[in-house]
CSV table of C-alpha atoms in Angstrom, one decimal:
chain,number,residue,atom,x,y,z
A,1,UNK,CA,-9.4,23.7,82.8
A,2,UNK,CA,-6.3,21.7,81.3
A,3,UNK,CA,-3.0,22.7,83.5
A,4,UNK,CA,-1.4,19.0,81.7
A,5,UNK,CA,-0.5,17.6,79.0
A,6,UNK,CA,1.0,13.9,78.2
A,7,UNK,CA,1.9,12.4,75.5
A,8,UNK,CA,2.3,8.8,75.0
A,9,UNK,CA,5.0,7.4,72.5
A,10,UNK,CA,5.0,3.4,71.2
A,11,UNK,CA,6.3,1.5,68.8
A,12,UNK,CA,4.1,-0.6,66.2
A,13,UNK,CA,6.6,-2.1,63.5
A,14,UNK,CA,7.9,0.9,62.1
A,15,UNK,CA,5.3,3.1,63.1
A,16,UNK,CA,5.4,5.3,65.9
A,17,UNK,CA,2.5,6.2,67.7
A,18,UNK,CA,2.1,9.2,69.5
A,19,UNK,CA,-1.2,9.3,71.3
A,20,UNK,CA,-1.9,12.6,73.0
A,21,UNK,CA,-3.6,13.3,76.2
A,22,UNK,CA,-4.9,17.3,76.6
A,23,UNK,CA,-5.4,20.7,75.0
A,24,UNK,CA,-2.4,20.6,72.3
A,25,UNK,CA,-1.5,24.5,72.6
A,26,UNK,CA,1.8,26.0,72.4
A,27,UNK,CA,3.2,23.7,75.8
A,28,UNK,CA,1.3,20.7,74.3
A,29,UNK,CA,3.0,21.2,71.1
A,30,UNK,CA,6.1,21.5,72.7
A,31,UNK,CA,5.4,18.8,74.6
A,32,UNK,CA,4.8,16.3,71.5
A,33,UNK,CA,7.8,18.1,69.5
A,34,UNK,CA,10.3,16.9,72.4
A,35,UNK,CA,9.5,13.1,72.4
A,36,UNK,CA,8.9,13.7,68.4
A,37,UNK,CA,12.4,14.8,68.4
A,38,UNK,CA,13.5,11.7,70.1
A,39,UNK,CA,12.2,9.3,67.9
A,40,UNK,CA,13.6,11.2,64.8
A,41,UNK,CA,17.0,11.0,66.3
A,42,UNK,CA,16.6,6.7,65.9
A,43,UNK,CA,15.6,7.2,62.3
A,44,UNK,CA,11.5,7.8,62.1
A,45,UNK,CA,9.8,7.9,59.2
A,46,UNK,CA,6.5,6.7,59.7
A,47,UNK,CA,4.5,8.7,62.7
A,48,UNK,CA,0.9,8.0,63.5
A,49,UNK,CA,-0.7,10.7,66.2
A,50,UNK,CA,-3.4,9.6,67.7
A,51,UNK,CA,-5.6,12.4,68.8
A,52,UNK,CA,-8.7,11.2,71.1
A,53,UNK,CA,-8.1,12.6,73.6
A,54,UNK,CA,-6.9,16.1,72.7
A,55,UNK,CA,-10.5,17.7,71.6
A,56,UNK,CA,-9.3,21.2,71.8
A,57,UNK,CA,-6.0,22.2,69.7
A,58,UNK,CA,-5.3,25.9,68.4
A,59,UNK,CA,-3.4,27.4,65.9
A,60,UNK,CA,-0.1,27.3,67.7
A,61,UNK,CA,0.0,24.2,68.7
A,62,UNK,CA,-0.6,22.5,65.0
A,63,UNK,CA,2.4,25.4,64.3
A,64,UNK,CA,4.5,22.7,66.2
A,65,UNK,CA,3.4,19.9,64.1
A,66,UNK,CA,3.9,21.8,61.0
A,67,UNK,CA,7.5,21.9,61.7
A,68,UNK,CA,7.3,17.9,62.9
A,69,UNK,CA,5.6,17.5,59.5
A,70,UNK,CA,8.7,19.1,57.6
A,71,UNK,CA,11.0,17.1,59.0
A,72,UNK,CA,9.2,14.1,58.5
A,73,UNK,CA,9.0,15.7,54.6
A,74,UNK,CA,12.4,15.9,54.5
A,75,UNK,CA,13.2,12.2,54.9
A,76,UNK,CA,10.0,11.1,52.8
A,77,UNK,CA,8.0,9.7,55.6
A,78,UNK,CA,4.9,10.1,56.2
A,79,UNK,CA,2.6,11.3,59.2
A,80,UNK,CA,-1.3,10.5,59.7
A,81,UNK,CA,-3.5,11.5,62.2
A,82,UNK,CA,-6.6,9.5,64.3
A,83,UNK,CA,-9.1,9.5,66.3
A,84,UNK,CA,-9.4,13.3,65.5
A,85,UNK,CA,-13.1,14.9,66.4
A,86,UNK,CA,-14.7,16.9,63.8
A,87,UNK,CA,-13.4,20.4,64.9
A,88,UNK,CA,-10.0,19.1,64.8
A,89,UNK,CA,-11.0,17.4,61.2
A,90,UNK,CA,-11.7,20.3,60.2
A,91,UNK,CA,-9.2,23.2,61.2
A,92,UNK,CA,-6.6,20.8,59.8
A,93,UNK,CA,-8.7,21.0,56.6
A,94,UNK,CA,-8.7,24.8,56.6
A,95,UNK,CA,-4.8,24.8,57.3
A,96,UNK,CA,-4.4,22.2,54.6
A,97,UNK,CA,-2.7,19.5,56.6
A,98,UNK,CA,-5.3,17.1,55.0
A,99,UNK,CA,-2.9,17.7,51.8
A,100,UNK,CA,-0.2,16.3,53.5
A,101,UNK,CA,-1.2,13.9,56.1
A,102,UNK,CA,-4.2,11.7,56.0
A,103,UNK,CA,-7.0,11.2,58.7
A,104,UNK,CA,-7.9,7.8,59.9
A,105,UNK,CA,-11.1,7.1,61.9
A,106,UNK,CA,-9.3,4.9,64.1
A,107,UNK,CA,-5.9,3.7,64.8
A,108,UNK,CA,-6.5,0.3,63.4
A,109,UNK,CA,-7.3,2.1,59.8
A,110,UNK,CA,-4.2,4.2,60.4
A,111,UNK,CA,-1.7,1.6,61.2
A,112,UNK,CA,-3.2,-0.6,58.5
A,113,UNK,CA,-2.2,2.1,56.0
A,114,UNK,CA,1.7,1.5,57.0
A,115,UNK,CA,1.5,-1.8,56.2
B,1,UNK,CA,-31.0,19.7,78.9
B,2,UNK,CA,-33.9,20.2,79.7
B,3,UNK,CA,-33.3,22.8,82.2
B,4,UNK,CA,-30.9,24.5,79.9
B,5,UNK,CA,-33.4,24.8,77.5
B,6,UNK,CA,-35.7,26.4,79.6
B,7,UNK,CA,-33.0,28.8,81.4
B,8,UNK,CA,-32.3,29.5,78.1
B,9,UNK,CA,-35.8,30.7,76.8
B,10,UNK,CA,-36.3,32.7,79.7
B,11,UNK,CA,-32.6,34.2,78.6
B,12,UNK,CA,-33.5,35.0,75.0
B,13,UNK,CA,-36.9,36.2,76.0
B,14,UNK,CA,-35.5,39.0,78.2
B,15,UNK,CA,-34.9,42.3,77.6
B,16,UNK,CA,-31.7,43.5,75.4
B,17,UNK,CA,-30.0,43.7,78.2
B,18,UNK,CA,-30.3,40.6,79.1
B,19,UNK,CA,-29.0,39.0,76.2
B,20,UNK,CA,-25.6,40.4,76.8
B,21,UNK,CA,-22.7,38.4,78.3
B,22,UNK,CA,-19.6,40.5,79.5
B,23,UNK,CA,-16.7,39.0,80.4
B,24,UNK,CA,-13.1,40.3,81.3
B,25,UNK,CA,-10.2,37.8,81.0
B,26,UNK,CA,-6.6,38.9,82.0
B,27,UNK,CA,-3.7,37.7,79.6
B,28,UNK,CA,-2.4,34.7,81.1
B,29,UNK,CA,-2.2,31.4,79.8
B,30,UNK,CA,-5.0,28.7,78.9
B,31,UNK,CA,-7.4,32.0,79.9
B,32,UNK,CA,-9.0,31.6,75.9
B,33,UNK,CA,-10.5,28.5,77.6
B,34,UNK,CA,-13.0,30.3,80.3
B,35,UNK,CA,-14.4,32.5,77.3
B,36,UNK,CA,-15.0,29.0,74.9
B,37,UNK,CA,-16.5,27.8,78.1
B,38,UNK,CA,-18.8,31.0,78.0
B,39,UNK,CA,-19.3,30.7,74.2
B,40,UNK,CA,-20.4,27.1,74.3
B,41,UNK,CA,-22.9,27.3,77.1
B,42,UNK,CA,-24.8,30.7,75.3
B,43,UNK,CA,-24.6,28.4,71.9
B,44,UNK,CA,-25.8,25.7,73.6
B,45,UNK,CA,-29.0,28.1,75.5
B,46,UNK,CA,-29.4,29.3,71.8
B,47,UNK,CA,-29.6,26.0,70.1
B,48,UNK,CA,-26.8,25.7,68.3
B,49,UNK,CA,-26.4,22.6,66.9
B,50,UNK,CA,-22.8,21.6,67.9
B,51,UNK,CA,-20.5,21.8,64.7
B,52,UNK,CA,-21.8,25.0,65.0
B,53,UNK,CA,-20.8,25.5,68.6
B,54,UNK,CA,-17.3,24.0,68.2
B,55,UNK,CA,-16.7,26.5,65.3
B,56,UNK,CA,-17.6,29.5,67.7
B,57,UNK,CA,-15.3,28.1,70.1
B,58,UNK,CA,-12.3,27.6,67.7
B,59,UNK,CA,-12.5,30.9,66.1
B,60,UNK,CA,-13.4,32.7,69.9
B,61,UNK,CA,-10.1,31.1,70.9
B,62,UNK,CA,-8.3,32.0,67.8
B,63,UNK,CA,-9.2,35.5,68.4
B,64,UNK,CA,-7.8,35.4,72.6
B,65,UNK,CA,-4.5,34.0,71.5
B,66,UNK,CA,-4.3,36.8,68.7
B,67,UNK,CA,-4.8,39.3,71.1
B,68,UNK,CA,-2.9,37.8,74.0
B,69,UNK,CA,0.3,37.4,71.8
B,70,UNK,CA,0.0,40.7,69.5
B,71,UNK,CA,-2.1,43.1,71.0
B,72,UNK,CA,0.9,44.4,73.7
B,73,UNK,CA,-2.3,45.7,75.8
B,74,UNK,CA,-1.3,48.1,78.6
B,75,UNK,CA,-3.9,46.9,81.0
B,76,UNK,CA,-3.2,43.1,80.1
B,77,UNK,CA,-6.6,42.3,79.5
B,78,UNK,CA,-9.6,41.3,76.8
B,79,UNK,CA,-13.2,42.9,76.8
B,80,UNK,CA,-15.6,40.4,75.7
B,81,UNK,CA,-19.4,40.7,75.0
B,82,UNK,CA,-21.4,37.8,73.4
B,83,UNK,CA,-24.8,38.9,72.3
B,84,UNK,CA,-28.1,36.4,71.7
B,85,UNK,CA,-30.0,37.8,69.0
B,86,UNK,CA,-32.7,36.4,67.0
B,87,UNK,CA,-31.1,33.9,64.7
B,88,UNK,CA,-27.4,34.5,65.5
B,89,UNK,CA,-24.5,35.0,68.2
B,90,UNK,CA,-22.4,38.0,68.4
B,91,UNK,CA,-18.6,38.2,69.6
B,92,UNK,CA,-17.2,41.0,70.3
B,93,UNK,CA,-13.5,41.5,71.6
B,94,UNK,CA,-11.9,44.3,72.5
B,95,UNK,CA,-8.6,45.4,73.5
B,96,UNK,CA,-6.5,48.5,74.5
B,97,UNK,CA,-2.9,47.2,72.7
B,98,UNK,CA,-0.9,49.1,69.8
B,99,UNK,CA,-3.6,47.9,66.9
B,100,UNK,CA,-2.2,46.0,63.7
B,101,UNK,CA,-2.4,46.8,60.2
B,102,UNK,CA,-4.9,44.2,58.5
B,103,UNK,CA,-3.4,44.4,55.3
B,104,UNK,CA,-0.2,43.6,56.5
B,105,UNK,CA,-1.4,40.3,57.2
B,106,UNK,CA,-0.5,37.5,54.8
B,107,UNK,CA,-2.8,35.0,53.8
B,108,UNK,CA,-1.3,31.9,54.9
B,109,UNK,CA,-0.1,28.9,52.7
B,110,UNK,CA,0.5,25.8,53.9
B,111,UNK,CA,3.1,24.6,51.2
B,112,UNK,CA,4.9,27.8,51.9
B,113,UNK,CA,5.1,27.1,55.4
B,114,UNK,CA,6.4,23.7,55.1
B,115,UNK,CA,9.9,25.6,53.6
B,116,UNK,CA,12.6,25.2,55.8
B,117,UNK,CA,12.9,28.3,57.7
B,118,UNK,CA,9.7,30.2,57.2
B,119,UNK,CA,7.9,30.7,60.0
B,120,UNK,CA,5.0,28.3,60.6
B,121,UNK,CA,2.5,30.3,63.0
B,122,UNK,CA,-0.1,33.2,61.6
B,123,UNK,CA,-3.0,30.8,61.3
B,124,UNK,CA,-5.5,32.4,63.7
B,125,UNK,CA,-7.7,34.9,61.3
B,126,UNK,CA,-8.3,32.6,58.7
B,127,UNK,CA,-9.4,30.3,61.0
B,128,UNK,CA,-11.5,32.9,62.7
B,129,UNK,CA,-12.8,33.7,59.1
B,130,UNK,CA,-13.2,30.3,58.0
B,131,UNK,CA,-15.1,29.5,60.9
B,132,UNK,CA,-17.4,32.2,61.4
B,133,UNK,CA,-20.1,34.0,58.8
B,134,UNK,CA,-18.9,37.4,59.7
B,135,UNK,CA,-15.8,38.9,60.8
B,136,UNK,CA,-14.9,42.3,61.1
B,137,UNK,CA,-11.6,44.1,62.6
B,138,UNK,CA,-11.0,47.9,63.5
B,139,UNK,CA,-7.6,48.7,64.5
B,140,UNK,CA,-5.7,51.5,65.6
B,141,UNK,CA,-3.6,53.0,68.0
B,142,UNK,CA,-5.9,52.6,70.5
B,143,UNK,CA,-6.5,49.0,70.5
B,144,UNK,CA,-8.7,46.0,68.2
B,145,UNK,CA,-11.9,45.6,68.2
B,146,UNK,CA,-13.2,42.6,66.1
B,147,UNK,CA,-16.6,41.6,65.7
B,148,UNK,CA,-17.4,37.8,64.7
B,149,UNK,CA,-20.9,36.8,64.1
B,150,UNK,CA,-22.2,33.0,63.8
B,151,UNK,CA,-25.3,32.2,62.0
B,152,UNK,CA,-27.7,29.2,63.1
């Protein structure tokens, strides 16, 4: 049973890459909303999550990066997802995050997109 | 595998009885994850392929956190049965909160979320009934019931 949760933040370019280590429930999300906050404060615009190794996420925790995803809105940047296993794929699909932020099968395609 | 499998018909071949799982999990944190655990390894017995047991998971644990956060159950806890039958899995979770009015519930919309200011959570039962064949809820007073049933 998770009891942790890490998140990983670097810089590529303008891109930042946040890659996420754990079940990304209501601490995880908090967890990824506190360095996202961070990085917004130095002027982000371009975000890039990876998600391989967070294979289980629930609805509170993609809450959190709905209101990441507003901000990042707001100053007409953009934020795209990897690595992301099908169930993941797929409840972002139901919530329509899929409208808003693409999925990448690997960070390479992802950060290629930036350029 | 292979000695899942054959656990597994010797599970399904049993009486009624048999194909019944209860479990009791108290509200506390991350607990959704020991009934996903128990969801996953019936799918698994029943040969779910495993989109199909990753949707049962996601939608089970939709419909913990639902009832950890909203149900204000006296006794802090959720019922849960998960029933084999022929040709699908049944969920069943119970609790003895305040109940919730399902009409009340608004559908949610993703561009209306992303306003500034509107609150961005209520996800979990369309996710539960975008995941699942069946769903069912019975509310009152006395507590929730929902019902979810997967299909193979």
């Amino acid at each position: 049973m998770p009891d942790s949760f890490e998140v990983h933040v670097r810089q590529e370019g303008l891109v930042w890459v946040f890659e996420t280590h754990g079940y990304i429930n209501n601490l995880g999300g908090e967890a990824i909303a506190d360095e996202f906050h961070k990085t917004f404060e130095k002027g982000g615009k371009l975000y890039l999550f990876d998600l391989k190794d967070s294979k289980i996420i629930n609805s509170i925790g993609v809450s959190v990066i709905i209101e990441i995803l507003e901000k990042i809105l707001e100053r007409e940047g953009t934020l795209a997802f990897c690595n992301c296993v099908p169930i993941v794929k797929k409840t972002f699909t139901i919530m329509g995050l899929t409208q808003y932020a693409k999925i990448y099968d690997s960070c390479e395609d992802g950060l290629a997109q930036f350029v | 595998m292979d000695y899942i499998t054959h656990r597994g018909q010797d599970f399904l071949m049993g009486t009624s009885s048999n194909k019944r799982i209860d479990l009791t999990i108290p509200i506390l944190q991350n607990m959704e994850l020991a009934a996903t655990r128990v969801a996953e390894a019936l799918a698994e017995v029943m040969l779910f392929d495993e989109v199909k047991r990753d949707e049962v998971s996601m939608a089970l644990l939709e419909a913990c956190i639902n009832s950890f956060e909203h149900s204000k159950s006296k006794d802090r806890k959720v019922y849960i049965t998960f029933t084999a039958e022929e040709d699908r899995l049944k969920i069943t979770l119970r609790d003895h909160g305040g109940g919730f009015q399902r009409g009340a519930v608004v559908e949610p919309k993703l561009e209306e979320k992303l306003k500034p200011g509107v609150r961005k959570r209520g996800w979990g039962l369309k996710l539960m009934e975008s995941l699942m064949d069946e769903v069912e809820i019975v509310s009152d007073k006395n507590g929730t019931t929902v019902t979810m049933i997967k299909k193979k």
